[in-house]
Amino acid sequence: MHDQDTGTLLRRLRLERGWTQRQAAELLGVSAQAVSKWERGQGCPDVGMLPRLAKIFGVSVEGILDGDLLPAAPDGGNMKKIQFYVCPDCGNILTAAAGGQLACCGRRLEPLEVRSADPDHAVTVQEVEEDWYVTFRHPMDKGTISALPPV
């Protein structure tokens, strides 16, 4: 952790939000002098303060420690946040785990509503030699697409 890099980043994040040092200090429960000291690279926030800083600025603790907000490594997103999309024109099924807007056949797609699986569409997850395999008993052919509600 370089105090100067971290300070420069904290200043940039504060200014992006249009906050004064006093406003940032009030949100963090510290003095404006402490914020000034951090931003000038004359010291760094207490380790216990890092999660709070990350939260109010919407960044990772690692980014604050690095003093740089490098793009996240492509890790496939978070499977807990996966969303499914179906193109109403061609029936193409798309997934996204990192958000954003998807389009197909020139149309903007909306994510499908989350529903509990019925027995015919149950998911099976198994670990084989440190890899995870996700399978469905569903045939996944175009004839079964018509069972989906219209988008």
XYZ file of N, CA and C in Angstrom:
453
model
N 0.855 -1.182 0.000
C 0.000 0.000 0.000
C 0.893 1.234 0.000
N 0.730 2.058 -1.017
C 1.435 3.330 -1.101
C 0.494 4.426 -0.630
N 0.889 5.140 0.407
C 0.024 6.199 0.935
C -0.347 7.212 -0.140
N 0.624 7.565 -0.996
C 0.380 8.577 -2.023
C -0.653 8.093 -3.036
N -0.496 6.855 -3.518
C -1.445 6.306 -4.499
C -2.843 6.184 -3.903
N -2.910 5.677 -2.682
C -4.207 5.534 -2.013
C -4.840 6.896 -1.812
N -4.057 7.864 -1.385
C -4.567 9.216 -1.172
C -5.094 9.847 -2.443
N -4.358 9.672 -3.524
C -4.789 10.209 -4.821
C -6.106 9.577 -5.247
N -6.231 8.266 -5.058
C -7.466 7.573 -5.402
C -8.629 8.066 -4.542
N -8.420 8.172 -3.243
C -9.495 8.636 -2.354
C -9.947 10.049 -2.729
N -9.009 10.904 -3.070
C -9.362 12.267 -3.484
C -10.199 12.242 -4.762
N -9.756 11.441 -5.728
C -10.491 11.331 -6.991
C -11.915 10.825 -6.765
N -12.061 9.794 -5.943
C -13.388 9.242 -5.667
C -14.282 10.262 -4.957
N -13.698 11.011 -4.037
C -14.467 12.036 -3.312
C -14.925 13.131 -4.276
N -14.029 13.590 -5.121
C -14.368 14.662 -6.058
C -15.391 14.202 -7.100
N -15.322 12.925 -7.512
C -16.312 12.396 -8.454
C -17.724 12.521 -7.898
N -17.848 12.424 -6.598
C -19.161 12.527 -5.947
C -19.521 13.959 -5.569
N -18.583 14.863 -5.778
C -18.845 16.266 -5.475
C -18.860 16.561 -3.987
N -18.174 15.748 -3.198
C -18.153 15.930 -1.757
C -16.953 16.770 -1.343
N -17.148 17.521 -0.289
C -16.025 18.199 0.349
C -15.336 17.193 1.272
N -14.158 17.557 1.724
C -13.476 16.688 2.689
C -14.307 16.558 3.964
N -14.977 17.626 4.336
C -15.810 17.602 5.539
C -16.986 16.628 5.359
N -17.613 16.637 4.182
C -18.740 15.721 3.938
C -18.274 14.268 3.975
N -17.137 13.992 3.358
C -16.606 12.628 3.382
C -16.265 12.220 4.810
N -15.686 13.161 5.560
C -15.317 12.881 6.946
C -16.547 12.550 7.791
N -17.638 13.291 7.574
C -18.864 13.027 8.331
C -19.427 11.647 8.021
N -19.372 11.250 6.749
C -19.850 9.920 6.368
C -19.010 8.812 7.008
N -17.729 9.097 7.194
C -16.808 8.099 7.735
C -16.667 8.165 9.251
N -17.138 9.239 9.842
C -17.005 9.385 11.290
C -15.587 9.742 11.719
N -14.893 10.510 10.870
C -13.538 10.972 11.195
C -13.494 12.488 10.996
N -12.363 13.081 11.284
C -12.224 14.529 11.090
C -11.872 14.848 9.639
N -12.164 16.075 9.238
C -11.793 16.527 7.896
C -10.272 16.546 7.754
N -9.576 16.788 8.871
C -8.112 16.780 8.847
C -7.584 15.388 8.513
N -8.272 14.335 9.000
C -7.848 12.965 8.699
C -7.984 12.700 7.198
N -9.107 13.127 6.624
C -9.319 12.937 5.187
C -8.247 13.693 4.403
N -7.956 14.912 4.811
C -6.922 15.712 4.149
C -5.567 15.011 4.229
N -5.258 14.484 5.388
C -3.981 13.784 5.582
C -3.877 12.577 4.647
N -4.951 11.795 4.535
C -4.950 10.627 3.638
C -4.727 11.065 2.202
N -5.488 12.095 1.782
C -5.440 12.533 0.388
C -4.084 13.108 0.002
N -3.368 13.668 0.971
C -2.037 14.213 0.696
C -0.950 13.155 0.779
N -1.336 11.910 1.098
C -0.360 10.833 1.204
C 0.491 10.926 2.445
N 0.025 11.649 3.450
C 0.765 11.820 4.694
C 0.420 10.748 5.727
N -0.420 9.812 5.333
C -0.848 8.723 6.205
C -1.926 7.955 5.471
N -2.337 6.891 6.081
C -3.385 6.100 5.443
C -4.478 5.781 6.450
N -5.657 5.475 5.954
C -6.753 5.149 6.854
C -6.435 3.900 7.676
N -7.006 3.838 8.848
C -6.891 2.662 9.694
C -7.475 1.458 8.950
N -6.904 0.291 9.165
C -7.363 -0.917 8.481
C -8.851 -1.154 8.713
N -9.339 -0.856 9.907
C -10.754 -1.033 10.213
C -11.659 -0.102 9.420
N -11.101 0.961 8.868
C -11.855 1.944 8.105
C -12.020 1.529 6.636
N -11.188 0.609 6.165
C -11.186 0.249 4.745
C -12.529 -0.272 4.227
N -13.203 -1.186 4.942
C -14.507 -1.637 4.424
C -15.521 -0.495 4.306
N -15.488 0.426 5.231
C -16.406 1.570 5.187
C -16.077 2.486 4.008
N -14.799 2.740 3.796
C -14.379 3.542 2.646
C -14.831 2.882 1.346
N -14.597 1.573 1.254
C -14.985 0.839 0.046
C -16.487 0.955 -0.187
N -17.257 0.872 0.872
C -18.717 0.928 0.730
C -19.188 2.305 0.269
N -18.714 3.362 0.914
C -19.235 4.686 0.533
C -18.781 5.111 -0.859
N -17.625 4.610 -1.293
C -17.143 4.976 -2.625
C -17.510 3.939 -3.688
N -18.080 2.826 -3.276
C -18.513 1.812 -4.236
C -17.367 1.125 -4.958
N -16.285 0.876 -4.237
C -15.123 0.213 -4.811
C -14.709 -0.937 -3.893
N -13.727 -1.711 -4.312
C -13.251 -2.817 -3.480
C -12.181 -2.331 -2.509
N -12.050 -3.058 -1.412
C -10.975 -2.764 -0.454
C -9.629 -2.916 -1.153
N -9.520 -3.933 -2.007
C -8.262 -4.157 -2.736
C -7.903 -2.954 -3.607
N -8.923 -2.361 -4.235
C -8.675 -1.179 -5.059
C -8.118 -0.026 -4.237
N -8.666 0.153 -3.043
C -8.169 1.222 -2.162
C -6.735 0.922 -1.754
N -6.462 -0.318 -1.373
C -5.099 -0.682 -0.964
C -4.101 -0.524 -2.107
N -4.537 -0.887 -3.326
C -3.660 -0.750 -4.495
C -3.500 0.705 -4.926
N -4.476 1.532 -4.569
C -4.451 2.915 -5.014
C -4.826 3.048 -6.472
N -5.461 2.007 -7.020
C -5.831 1.997 -8.430
C -7.033 1.088 -8.610
N -7.944 1.484 -9.476
C -9.135 0.684 -9.737
C -8.986 -0.004 -11.077
N -8.209 -1.044 -11.087
C -8.018 -1.813 -12.310
C -9.285 -2.595 -12.596
N -9.588 -2.811 -13.872
C -10.768 -3.617 -14.177
C -10.628 -5.007 -13.569
N -11.748 -5.541 -13.125
C -11.739 -6.863 -12.520
C -11.329 -7.909 -13.554
N -10.610 -8.896 -13.083
C -10.220 -9.989 -13.971
C -11.468 -10.748 -14.397
N -11.506 -11.199 -15.634
C -12.682 -11.947 -16.070
C -12.769 -13.261 -15.316
N -13.751 -13.346 -14.427
C -13.895 -14.545 -13.620
C -15.215 -15.253 -13.889
N -15.914 -14.831 -14.935
C -17.175 -15.478 -15.259
C -18.348 -14.905 -14.490
N -18.136 -13.866 -13.717
C -19.247 -13.275 -12.976
C -19.592 -14.098 -11.753
N -20.720 -13.810 -11.194
C -21.190 -14.483 -9.992
C -22.418 -15.302 -10.356
N -22.337 -16.598 -10.209
C -23.440 -17.473 -10.596
C -24.715 -17.180 -9.804
N -24.583 -16.587 -8.634
C -25.772 -16.252 -7.857
C -26.554 -15.116 -8.504
N -25.896 -14.381 -9.386
C -26.542 -13.234 -10.033
C -26.866 -13.494 -11.498
N -26.784 -14.735 -11.939
C -27.005 -15.038 -13.349
C -28.446 -14.710 -13.756
N -28.582 -14.168 -14.936
C -29.897 -13.847 -15.482
C -30.017 -14.510 -16.851
N -31.233 -14.935 -17.178
C -31.503 -15.587 -18.457
C -32.361 -14.675 -19.322
N -32.090 -14.716 -20.609
C -32.802 -13.907 -21.587
C -33.215 -14.815 -22.746
N -34.384 -14.555 -23.343
C -34.820 -15.300 -24.525
C -35.236 -14.290 -25.581
N -34.686 -14.456 -26.787
C -35.046 -13.579 -27.893
C -36.422 -13.994 -28.415
N -37.371 -13.055 -28.468
C -38.701 -13.402 -28.952
C -38.737 -13.674 -30.458
N -37.718 -13.247 -31.197
C -37.701 -13.466 -32.646
C -37.116 -14.826 -33.026
N -35.908 -15.114 -32.521
C -35.229 -16.338 -32.951
C -35.201 -17.429 -31.893
N -35.613 -17.115 -30.651
C -35.611 -18.111 -29.589
C -34.249 -18.336 -28.957
N -33.267 -17.533 -29.339
C -31.928 -17.652 -28.775
C -31.992 -17.455 -27.262
N -31.285 -18.302 -26.492
C -31.228 -18.179 -25.040
C -29.859 -17.622 -24.683
N -29.858 -16.539 -23.923
C -28.627 -15.874 -23.514
C -28.586 -15.812 -21.999
N -27.375 -15.778 -21.443
C -27.207 -15.602 -20.003
C -26.195 -14.494 -19.760
N -26.318 -13.874 -18.612
C -25.357 -12.854 -18.198
C -25.239 -12.914 -16.686
N -24.008 -12.895 -16.199
C -23.784 -12.933 -14.757
C -23.245 -11.605 -14.246
N -22.957 -10.683 -15.131
C -22.351 -9.429 -14.708
C -23.217 -8.217 -15.019
N -24.458 -8.410 -15.377
C -25.343 -7.286 -15.656
C -25.123 -6.723 -17.049
N -25.608 -5.530 -17.269
C -25.491 -4.904 -18.577
C -26.768 -5.082 -19.378
N -26.731 -4.640 -20.618
C -27.885 -4.767 -21.508
C -27.554 -5.760 -22.607
N -28.481 -6.662 -22.883
C -28.296 -7.633 -23.954
C -29.304 -7.360 -25.050
N -28.906 -7.657 -26.273
C -29.793 -7.488 -27.414
C -29.601 -8.662 -28.361
N -30.671 -8.975 -29.075
C -30.624 -10.029 -30.089
C -31.645 -9.656 -31.158
N -31.321 -9.904 -32.402
C -32.200 -9.582 -33.534
C -32.657 -8.122 -33.496
N -31.760 -7.248 -33.045
C -32.055 -5.820 -33.011
C -32.984 -5.392 -31.888
N -33.288 -6.281 -30.949
C -34.195 -5.959 -29.848
C -33.467 -6.023 -28.513
N -33.753 -5.075 -27.670
C -33.227 -5.094 -26.312
C -33.992 -6.157 -25.528
N -33.260 -7.016 -24.823
C -33.879 -8.103 -24.081
C -33.980 -7.770 -22.595
N -35.048 -8.227 -21.983
C -35.242 -8.086 -20.544
C -35.004 -9.449 -19.907
N -34.431 -9.487 -18.705
C -34.196 -10.781 -18.060
C -35.510 -11.470 -17.713
N -35.493 -12.797 -17.777
C -36.674 -13.565 -17.411
C -36.892 -13.494 -15.901
N -38.131 -13.625 -15.501
C -38.485 -13.624 -14.089
C -37.985 -14.915 -13.442
N -37.462 -14.805 -12.243
C -36.973 -15.971 -11.516
C -38.164 -16.780 -11.017
N -38.131 -18.083 -11.279
C -39.187 -18.994 -10.822
C -38.533 -20.248 -10.263
N -39.219 -20.903 -9.359
C -38.725 -22.180 -8.851
C -38.858 -23.226 -9.947
N -37.904 -24.144 -9.984
C -37.922 -25.188 -11.008
C -38.953 -26.255 -10.664
N -39.644 -26.734 -11.692
C -40.520 -27.878 -11.482
C -39.654 -29.135 -11.634
N -40.156 -30.308 -11.258
C -39.314 -31.518 -11.301
C -38.709 -31.812 -12.675
N -39.397 -31.462 -13.758
C -38.868 -31.731 -15.095
C -37.710 -30.803 -15.474
N -37.523 -29.730 -14.722
C -36.475 -28.759 -15.047
C -35.458 -28.616 -13.911
N -35.376 -29.587 -13.045
C -34.482 -29.524 -11.889
C -33.022 -29.506 -12.331
N -32.218 -28.842 -11.554
C -30.788 -28.714 -11.822
C -30.041 -29.753 -10.989
N -29.049 -30.378 -11.596
C -28.180 -31.300 -10.871
C -26.782 -30.706 -10.885
N -26.192 -30.600 -9.702
C -24.843 -30.052 -9.585
C -23.978 -31.103 -8.904
N -22.842 -31.410 -9.517
C -21.953 -32.385 -8.914
C -20.509 -31.948 -9.111
N -19.677 -32.301 -8.138
C -18.252 -31.990 -8.212
C -17.517 -33.241 -8.684
N -16.720 -33.074 -9.728
C -15.920 -34.171 -10.254
C -14.494 -33.666 -10.408
N -13.571 -34.222 -9.640
C -12.160 -33.850 -9.705
C -11.946 -32.339 -9.669
N -12.485 -31.690 -8.660
C -12.333 -30.254 -8.419
C -13.016 -29.364 -9.452
N -13.858 -29.937 -10.309
C -14.657 -29.159 -11.254
C -16.117 -29.369 -10.913
N -16.929 -28.361 -11.210
C -18.366 -28.451 -10.956
C -19.091 -28.640 -12.277
N -20.002 -29.607 -12.318
C -20.797 -29.871 -13.505
C -22.258 -29.600 -13.194
N -22.867 -28.753 -13.996
C -24.273 -28.400 -13.842
C -25.016 -28.995 -15.027
N -26.018 -29.807 -14.757
C -26.780 -30.431 -15.830
C -28.269 -30.294 -15.549
N -29.038 -30.428 -16.617
C -30.488 -30.373 -16.552
C -31.039 -31.628 -17.221
N -32.145 -32.138 -16.730
C -32.775 -33.279 -17.385
C -33.616 -32.821 -18.567
N -33.787 -31.538 -18.710
C -34.609 -30.973 -19.768
C -33.929 -31.170 -21.117
N -34.674 -31.503 -22.178
C -34.039 -31.743 -23.485
C -33.424 -30.503 -24.128
N -33.836 -29.305 -23.759
C -33.278 -28.060 -24.288
C -33.346 -27.965 -25.807
N -34.483 -28.325 -26.357
C -34.646 -28.158 -27.799
C -35.654 -27.044 -28.067
N -35.714 -26.587 -29.313
C -36.563 -25.447 -29.645
C -38.036 -25.718 -29.379
N -38.448 -26.975 -29.440
C -39.844 -27.300 -29.168
C -40.250 -26.994 -27.747
N -39.311 -26.993 -26.832
C -39.630 -26.706 -25.433
C -39.588 -25.214 -25.138
N -39.062 -24.435 -26.030
C -39.007 -22.983 -25.834
C -40.416 -22.417 -25.776
N -41.320 -22.981 -26.524
C -42.678 -22.447 -26.557
C -43.364 -22.545 -25.196
N -42.827 -23.375 -24.298
C -43.407 -23.500 -22.959
C -43.063 -22.282 -22.095
N -42.082 -21.504 -22.531
C -41.707 -20.324 -21.765
C -42.747 -19.226 -21.980
N -42.976 -18.401 -20.955
C -43.913 -17.304 -21.134
C -43.365 -16.287 -22.127
N -44.228 -15.573 -22.819
C -43.738 -14.570 -23.777
C -42.921 -13.505 -23.069
N -41.901 -13.014 -23.751
C -41.026 -12.003 -23.181
C -41.599 -10.629 -23.404
